[in-house]
Amino acid sequence: MATQADDVKREEQITQALSQVEAHASQLKSGDPEARQKLIASARELVTAAETPVETLLWNIWALPTRTTALRIAVDLKIFETAVADNGSPKTNEQLAAPTGASPTLVKRVARACASMKMLDEQAPGVYAANSLTQLLAQPEYAAGIIFTFDMTQVPFANLPTYLKNNKFQNPENGVDGPFQYAHKHEGHAFHFLTAHPEIFQAFHGYVHALRTHRPSWTEMYPVQERLVQGLKTEGDASALIDLGGGVGQTLQDFTKAVPEYNGRLVLQELPEVIGAATAMGVGADNRIELQAYDFFTPQPIKGARAYFMRSVLHDWPDELCRKILANIKDAMEPGYSKILISDCVLADQGASWQHLSLDLYMMAQASSQERTEKEWHKLIESCGLKIAGIYNKGDGNEGLIEVVCE
């Protein structure tokens, strides 16, 4: 039970948090480009200060798990798609249930949960209208994010405490015998699970690309002209920018638009099944992007390339396997010319962003891997006889760009 001293302390915290909200709101109105993110953070601090510890506890153990489940069911019920139909006119429970033949009572229970998350607007009892977030979730690539994150992760997360307890709370570091395999009763890496489940595989690639369009591109952080275009050898392998583990090629496609003056080769290296998916999608049809089946745990076939790019690759693997990937690249590099470009999270040592911390536990459950701090990146890179030439960031919670060289 709260004491008078607790109440006084909470009032002081609320006053302090409120002043931060007001200050950041004023900065936003004045045109400060960084003020919006600061305002979000200070608003969260205000909620935390205003809540009692029990309210905070119940929010985390009641609200958050049920919200994720409600969203996943809403996608299957086509609630968001139906809500935006007919120019987003208000819909009753019965109208939302019609496309799938679902029980209107079930739809009511799910829709009102979505409304509590502001995914829908509740205009009257049992009547809902679309808002801007509904419009977003009605698009397949954003609904795919819900499908992927639920279908791929919820089982491992649910089993993670038991897995860790059974393994005497040791840090997971085996990508083929870890929490994911324990939970899904699956042999092999999580990527093999993805390719064996086409719906989740497609959801993953669609969602990841859509999400990245809302975050700074690596070409916005990194001095591409100075570090890649200038001094580029335009013949053969030396001209190549290689995207290792680049999915179905979205990053290279974006690169051609962002840096059209780069006239070297662009090569997508992926596992055969992913290359097959990229080919089916028409990637490489114009011959600008070359598709090459390749396993980055084997020797790199393209020697002396300008850059070996990896986006969200090394965070999929524990240090031991990252060293094997990096060693294969190092053996192919031309010292003083070739670069390794790593687009991944760089965690702050203290007060890291919630996006980075959430993703760290996500990677533990899915791949027995991790996100890394700047110190951990230096330790990993230098253990391979390589050197970090620079780390570039833009915005809190986004991926950074790490330039690695071989001297």
XYZ file of C-alpha atoms in Angstrom:
407
model
C 0.000 0.000 0.000
C 1.304 3.418 -0.954
C 2.424 5.685 1.865
C 2.150 9.448 2.019
C 5.848 9.627 1.155
C 5.188 7.484 -1.937
C 2.422 9.846 -3.012
C 4.674 12.871 -2.597
C 7.442 11.199 -4.587
C 4.996 10.276 -7.375
C 3.706 13.854 -7.548
C 7.292 15.109 -7.900
C 7.981 12.581 -10.654
C 4.782 13.526 -12.474
C 5.659 17.231 -12.276
C 9.145 16.594 -13.624
C 7.882 14.336 -16.414
C 5.170 16.818 -17.340
C 7.719 19.594 -17.671
C 9.716 17.401 -20.053
C 6.598 16.743 -22.144
C 5.866 20.465 -22.322
C 9.477 21.271 -23.260
C 9.612 18.671 -26.023
C 6.173 19.684 -27.323
C 7.397 23.268 -27.556
C 10.513 22.125 -29.427
C 8.334 20.148 -31.848
C 6.206 23.201 -32.561
C 9.394 25.170 -33.190
C 10.410 22.732 -35.915
C 13.086 20.701 -34.091
C 13.393 17.518 -36.222
C 14.433 15.394 -33.223
C 11.709 16.661 -30.900
C 9.019 14.167 -31.942
C 11.002 11.160 -30.728
C 11.914 13.017 -27.540
C 8.240 13.828 -26.992
C 7.270 10.161 -27.352
C 9.917 9.156 -24.809
C 8.921 11.858 -22.319
C 5.216 11.002 -22.737
C 6.025 7.399 -21.831
C 7.927 8.641 -18.791
C 4.859 10.650 -17.801
C 2.619 7.567 -18.012
C 5.110 5.585 -15.929
C 5.241 8.331 -13.320
C 1.447 8.615 -13.146
C 0.805 4.871 -12.877
C 1.088 2.947 -9.660
C 3.495 -0.017 -9.695
C 0.531 -2.423 -9.734
C -0.997 -0.660 -12.747
C 2.315 -0.894 -14.586
C 2.586 -4.581 -13.703
C -0.924 -5.385 -14.932
C -0.367 -3.453 -18.156
C 2.639 -5.627 -18.930
C 1.243 -9.021 -17.927
C -2.378 -8.526 -19.030
C -2.501 -5.992 -21.817
C 0.600 -6.626 -23.914
C 0.247 -10.414 -24.505
C -3.476 -10.195 -25.249
C -2.974 -7.293 -27.655
C -0.588 -9.284 -29.825
C -2.997 -12.210 -29.934
C -5.955 -9.984 -30.769
C -4.077 -8.423 -33.683
C -3.160 -11.807 -35.123
C -6.781 -12.962 -34.971
C -7.937 -9.660 -36.470
C -5.747 -10.261 -39.525
C -7.298 -13.692 -40.089
C -10.769 -12.204 -39.608
C -9.933 -9.538 -42.235
C -11.157 -6.896 -39.802
C -8.825 -4.166 -41.036
C -9.465 -4.875 -44.715
C -13.210 -4.821 -44.119
C -13.050 -1.679 -42.002
C -11.417 0.366 -44.776
C -13.842 -0.811 -47.478
C -16.452 1.630 -48.769
C -14.176 4.577 -47.988
C -13.849 3.527 -44.369
C -17.532 3.936 -43.538
C -18.456 2.707 -40.029
C -19.113 -1.041 -39.747
C -21.082 -3.079 -37.251
C -19.841 -6.327 -35.741
C -22.045 -8.186 -38.185
C -20.555 -6.339 -41.165
C -17.003 -6.983 -39.958
C -17.840 -10.677 -39.511
C -19.433 -11.159 -42.936
C -16.311 -11.715 -45.135
C -15.162 -14.728 -43.100
C -18.523 -15.958 -41.804
C -17.210 -15.538 -38.279
C -19.332 -15.244 -35.182
C -20.292 -11.567 -34.674
C -19.792 -12.126 -30.957
C -16.211 -13.246 -31.550
C -15.609 -10.299 -33.864
C -16.976 -7.943 -31.228
C -14.514 -9.219 -28.636
C -11.546 -8.920 -30.994
C -12.575 -5.584 -32.550
C -13.062 -3.829 -29.234
C -9.583 -5.033 -28.162
C -8.202 -3.552 -31.382
C -10.056 -0.314 -30.650
C -8.393 -0.161 -27.223
C -5.062 -0.185 -29.101
C -6.276 2.585 -31.442
C -6.168 0.154 -34.369
C -9.842 1.019 -34.933
C -12.096 3.860 -33.829
C -15.058 2.762 -31.705
C -17.874 5.128 -32.634
C -20.731 3.462 -30.755
C -21.327 0.101 -29.037
C -20.470 -2.498 -31.679
C -19.743 0.094 -34.389
C -16.210 0.734 -35.655
C -14.589 3.059 -38.176
C -11.195 2.994 -39.840
C -8.451 5.408 -38.831
C -4.961 5.992 -40.241
C -3.564 2.955 -38.406
C -6.376 0.796 -39.754
C -5.485 1.977 -43.243
C -1.890 0.900 -42.665
C -2.833 -2.549 -41.340
C -5.176 -3.145 -44.252
C -2.132 -3.195 -46.523
C -0.800 -6.757 -46.951
C 2.844 -5.881 -46.259
C 2.006 -4.427 -42.830
C -0.439 -7.168 -41.901
C 2.447 -9.475 -42.830
C 4.391 -8.037 -39.918
C 1.740 -9.298 -37.528
C 1.672 -12.719 -39.212
C 5.440 -13.130 -39.134
C 6.099 -11.859 -35.632
C 3.279 -13.957 -34.157
C 3.642 -17.203 -36.100
C 7.420 -17.214 -35.931
C 8.019 -15.920 -32.425
C 5.183 -16.590 -30.021
C 5.925 -20.282 -29.545
C 9.655 -19.700 -28.838
C 8.855 -16.833 -26.460
C 6.319 -18.966 -24.592
C 8.888 -21.750 -24.214
C 11.943 -19.575 -23.546
C 11.686 -19.596 -19.711
C 11.456 -23.388 -19.633
C 14.308 -23.756 -22.130
C 16.582 -21.494 -20.087
C 15.672 -23.219 -16.838
C 16.391 -26.646 -18.354
C 19.771 -25.356 -19.548
C 20.734 -23.906 -16.158
C 20.237 -20.357 -17.416
C 23.181 -20.356 -19.799
C 23.223 -17.811 -22.618
C 21.949 -19.472 -25.849
C 24.715 -19.574 -28.449
C 23.842 -22.536 -30.682
C 21.763 -21.431 -33.646
C 20.678 -24.979 -34.552
C 20.032 -26.279 -31.035
C 18.495 -23.471 -29.042
C 15.184 -21.996 -27.878
C 13.675 -21.946 -31.378
C 14.388 -25.620 -32.058
C 13.209 -26.578 -28.570
C 9.924 -24.730 -29.001
C 9.098 -25.707 -32.586
C 10.519 -29.245 -32.361
C 12.467 -28.252 -35.449
C 15.881 -29.324 -36.652
C 18.133 -26.782 -38.325
C 18.328 -22.998 -38.210
C 15.238 -20.799 -37.992
C 15.821 -19.802 -41.620
C 15.158 -23.395 -42.672
C 11.860 -23.202 -40.803
C 11.020 -20.064 -42.765
C 11.630 -21.633 -46.153
C 9.562 -24.667 -45.128
C 6.585 -22.393 -44.338
C 5.904 -20.296 -47.460
C 3.258 -18.059 -45.879
C 5.597 -17.023 -43.065
C 8.515 -16.719 -45.515
C 6.563 -14.340 -47.734
C 5.286 -12.403 -44.734
C 8.842 -11.997 -43.440
C 10.261 -10.530 -46.642
C 7.261 -8.281 -47.303
C 7.195 -6.947 -43.767
C 10.952 -6.369 -43.451
C 11.064 -4.365 -46.666
C 7.997 -2.308 -45.747
C 9.414 -1.541 -42.308
C 12.711 -0.369 -43.748
C 10.989 2.214 -45.927
C 10.120 4.041 -42.695
C 13.666 4.062 -41.367
C 16.784 5.860 -42.557
C 18.533 4.054 -45.379
C 22.171 3.116 -44.890
C 22.944 5.380 -47.846
C 21.617 8.322 -45.807
C 24.102 7.632 -43.003
C 27.176 6.505 -44.870
C 29.220 8.793 -47.178
C 28.637 6.660 -50.264
C 30.190 9.081 -52.746
C 33.384 9.513 -50.786
C 33.796 5.926 -49.586
C 32.395 3.848 -52.449
C 31.931 5.777 -55.683
C 35.199 7.707 -55.609
C 38.087 5.394 -56.384
C 35.804 2.651 -57.737
C 37.510 0.268 -60.138
C 34.960 -0.165 -62.869
C 36.098 -3.483 -64.319
C 35.162 -7.019 -63.262
C 34.994 -8.226 -59.674
C 36.699 -5.094 -58.346
C 33.627 -3.047 -59.280
C 31.192 -5.235 -57.358
C 28.989 -4.303 -54.432
C 27.815 -7.622 -53.020
C 24.782 -8.014 -50.764
C 25.379 -11.182 -48.734
C 22.210 -12.737 -47.358
C 20.224 -9.932 -48.969
C 16.873 -11.700 -49.094
C 15.047 -11.180 -52.364
C 17.041 -8.123 -53.363
C 15.122 -5.143 -51.979
C 18.229 -3.469 -50.576
C 20.060 -3.586 -53.904
C 16.962 -2.358 -55.720
C 16.788 0.583 -53.324
C 20.507 1.209 -53.832
C 20.101 1.529 -57.616
C 17.564 4.303 -57.032
C 19.516 6.065 -54.275
C 22.919 5.898 -56.002
C 22.270 5.598 -59.759
C 25.794 6.789 -60.525
C 27.310 3.613 -59.043
C 28.254 1.836 -62.273
C 29.858 -1.265 -60.823
C 28.347 -4.731 -60.564
C 25.554 -5.354 -58.060
C 25.421 -8.952 -56.836
C 22.825 -10.594 -54.601
C 24.213 -13.655 -52.819
C 21.669 -15.876 -51.088
C 20.788 -19.500 -50.468
C 19.408 -21.317 -53.538
C 15.816 -21.368 -52.310
C 15.863 -17.601 -51.702
C 17.472 -16.961 -55.087
C 14.635 -19.012 -56.559
C 12.090 -16.782 -54.838
C 13.888 -13.639 -56.044
C 13.962 -14.972 -59.607
C 10.238 -15.727 -59.466
C 9.669 -12.118 -58.382
C 11.547 -10.825 -61.420
C 14.617 -9.606 -59.540
C 17.532 -9.432 -61.951
C 15.340 -9.518 -65.056
C 16.860 -6.248 -66.264
C 20.390 -7.633 -65.702
C 21.286 -4.779 -63.334
C 21.334 -7.084 -60.305
C 23.133 -10.419 -60.613
C 21.741 -13.367 -58.638
C 24.211 -15.842 -57.212
C 23.457 -18.858 -55.041
C 25.963 -18.797 -52.209
C 26.403 -19.906 -48.592
C 28.452 -17.343 -46.669
C 29.964 -20.095 -44.529
C 31.939 -21.153 -47.604
C 34.804 -19.301 -49.361
C 33.709 -16.060 -51.027
C 33.885 -16.531 -54.828
C 34.131 -12.832 -55.759
C 37.586 -11.555 -54.937
C 38.606 -7.951 -54.348
C 35.114 -6.480 -54.550
C 34.544 -2.835 -53.672
C 32.167 -3.703 -50.848
C 30.694 -6.728 -49.123
C 27.404 -5.558 -47.624
C 25.408 -7.351 -44.923
C 22.153 -6.070 -43.535
C 20.741 -7.730 -40.410
C 22.956 -10.754 -41.054
C 25.496 -10.884 -38.245
C 22.843 -10.329 -35.597
C 21.435 -13.705 -36.709
C 24.540 -15.576 -35.566
C 26.586 -16.015 -32.384
C 30.164 -14.704 -32.372
C 31.794 -17.995 -33.344
C 29.813 -18.241 -36.577
C 30.131 -14.512 -37.273
C 33.895 -15.011 -37.244
C 33.555 -17.691 -39.921
C 31.459 -15.383 -42.099
C 33.914 -12.518 -41.656
C 36.944 -14.760 -42.250
C 35.563 -15.835 -45.629
C 35.084 -12.203 -46.615
C 38.475 -11.148 -45.296
C 40.172 -13.795 -47.442
C 38.528 -12.272 -50.526
C 39.216 -8.588 -49.746
C 41.797 -6.367 -51.375
C 43.482 -4.510 -48.485
C 43.132 -0.752 -48.742
C 40.318 -1.004 -51.294
C 37.623 -3.477 -50.258
C 35.232 -2.747 -47.420
C 32.776 -4.709 -45.341
C 29.598 -2.723 -44.682
C 27.510 -4.027 -41.772
C 24.021 -2.605 -41.388
C 22.948 -3.687 -37.910
C 21.935 -2.331 -34.530
C 24.604 -0.737 -32.350
C 23.317 -0.792 -28.779
C 24.103 1.915 -26.267
C 25.956 0.609 -23.219
C 23.349 2.256 -20.978
C 19.815 3.408 -21.671
C 19.582 1.524 -24.951
C 16.463 2.105 -27.043
C 13.479 -0.164 -26.520
C 13.673 -1.211 -30.177
C 17.213 -2.522 -29.760
C 16.552 -4.215 -26.419
C 13.397 -5.894 -27.696
C 15.209 -7.118 -30.781
C 18.024 -8.502 -28.632
C 15.643 -10.843 -26.782
C 13.891 -11.577 -30.057
C 17.164 -12.792 -31.550
C 17.882 -14.873 -28.468
C 14.593 -16.735 -28.880
C 14.770 -17.130 -32.652
C 18.435 -17.677 -33.457
C 20.414 -17.999 -30.202
C 22.083 -14.758 -31.244
C 22.139 -11.131 -30.116
C 22.335 -7.434 -30.800
C 25.720 -5.911 -29.973
C 27.043 -2.796 -28.294
C 29.797 -0.726 -29.890
C 32.354 -2.393 -27.612
C 31.077 -5.836 -28.587
C 31.269 -4.952 -32.273
C 34.878 -3.822 -31.873
C 35.754 -7.022 -29.996
C 34.163 -9.223 -32.661
C 35.647 -7.393 -35.657
C 39.130 -7.075 -34.206
C 39.178 -10.778 -33.254
C 39.085 -11.456 -37.014
C 42.100 -9.272 -37.755
C 39.876 -6.554 -39.188
C 39.355 -2.934 -38.163
C 36.300 -0.721 -37.760
C 36.909 2.430 -39.795
C 33.692 4.148 -38.724
C 30.241 3.700 -37.210
C 27.380 5.778 -38.612
C 23.952 6.247 -37.007
C 20.853 8.296 -37.634
C 17.998 8.371 -35.151
C 17.371 6.454 -31.945
C 16.421 2.794 -32.314
C 17.468 2.468 -35.958
C 20.146 0.299 -37.508
C 23.621 1.750 -37.778
C 26.221 1.263 -40.512
C 29.619 -0.156 -39.559
C 32.466 0.206 -42.046
C 35.143 -2.488 -41.691
C 38.469 -2.509 -43.494
C 41.378 -4.868 -43.979
C 44.781 -3.218 -43.825
